Amino acid sequence: MDKFLINGPCKIKGNVSISGSKNASLPILAATLLFDKPVVIKNLPRVRDINTMLNLLKSLGSKIILSRDKKTAKIINKKNMKTFASYSLVKTMRGSILVLGPLISKYHKSKISLPGGCLIGARPVNYHLTALKKLGMKYELKDGYILAKSKGKLVGTTINFPKISVGATENSIIAACLAKGKTVLKNCAIEPEIKDLTNFLNKSGAKIKWKGRVCKIIGVNSLNETEYSVMADRIEAGTFCVAATLAKGNLQINNFNPKIIGTEIKLLKKVGAKIKSSENKILIKGPEKIKAIKSIKTKEFPGIPTDLQAQLMVLMCKAVGKSSITESIFENRFMHVAELQRLGAKINIKNNTATIEGNTKFIGAELMSSDLRASVALVLAAVVSTGKSYINRIYHLDRGYEKIENKLKKIGVKIKRLK
């Protein structure tokens, strides 16, 4: 199993380009199941979760032609697609549940394994199932599978999500595109990746309109042949912004619209980073001393994303003074804390709040990744640690960051992938 060896501390300097967004690509790829005509998706990140989704589409009968750099996929669906998504494909990735909506909407039946992914909390699929049921899907859970069907076309209705859910919002939007009549979704998630999905669908002939957290969809009979380029990855951009702030960096981040991470940029300015933004790039200089922020809380967009919580915790470990981070999205997302403590961090957890002492002098150690974002937090901590750190189980990282060691090497990090 691959691991990273990082020799710290390192100073970050240079240029980095942001890859396509994993979290936007997955629902867009799932939505291609609605099409009878070819679809071309560009700017896909070369990460493990994308390979998993492409393999899942292939198993359902899609023909996939990849460009030489594997960042563009042409997807051609058969007339008679399969509707069975097996456990062997779905177990590694939560996003697999996103094929349920399009399969029911287009083919009126589906057998899909309950999904796997990162062990960061319950993340139940009940919001997906309840919403699709309101559109006309009938289902039962049997032997770890969702057995679902509908009598012909789904029928538009009003759905009020009891809790904001990114995945349930995406699944419902995709399913409603081919439903009869009008669907109104209330209390939707409004993450940029969801807007990217609806931009893609509208470009293909769907009729979707947004007003705040309300999404209105008027069903159409079919979608048109289309080409679409996926947005850049805001979590990757945020991670590199944190890295530059943490390691007294001088970094230019290219191929990214800074407006998408306005909340994160404000927070990093508060801790002392000097940041200049233009249309498609960010210039960021890390401070000599990082200021502590008394209270950080993760929230749905446009708040601080849960996917940056672990990275910000590393930053607060190096800040001057005490800080706290409250995790309000997932109940099991402090699994990186024990590993940061191995490096010397002083962190105390009570319920869903972590109190961080600050002024930490990280000393290199052997570490274990537990989930995707925790893994990258350990990488950041190792970058500013004294001595060697080994980070095990980095397959988590490969799920969501495209060749991160190559990008880090280019900006001054002494990092090696070991087999």
Coordinates of C-alpha atoms in Angstrom, one line a residue, residues 313 316-318 321-324 337-349 354-362:
M313 CA -7.3 22.7 12.3
M316 CA -4.9 26.7 14.1
C317 CA -2.3 24.3 15.7
K318 CA 0.4 26.7 14.4
G321 CA -3.1 31.5 21.0
K322 CA -6.2 29.3 21.6
S323 CA -8.9 28.6 19.0
S324 CA -11.9 26.3 18.5
V337 CA -7.1 14.7 15.7
A338 CA -5.3 11.6 17.2
E339 CA -2.8 11.7 14.4
L340 CA -2.1 15.4 14.8
Q341 CA -1.6 14.7 18.5
R342 CA 1.2 12.2 17.5
L343 CA 3.0 15.2 15.9
G344 CA 2.6 17.2 19.1
A345 CA -0.7 19.0 18.7
K346 CA -2.7 19.9 21.9
I347 CA -6.3 19.4 20.9
N348 CA -9.2 18.7 23.2
I349 CA -12.6 17.4 21.9
A354 CA -12.3 20.9 19.2
T355 CA -10.3 23.3 21.3
I356 CA -6.8 23.9 19.9
E357 CA -4.0 25.2 22.1
G358 CA -1.9 26.7 19.3
N359 CA 1.9 27.5 19.2
T360 CA 2.5 23.8 18.3
K361 CA 6.0 22.7 17.3
F362 CA 5.2 19.7 15.1

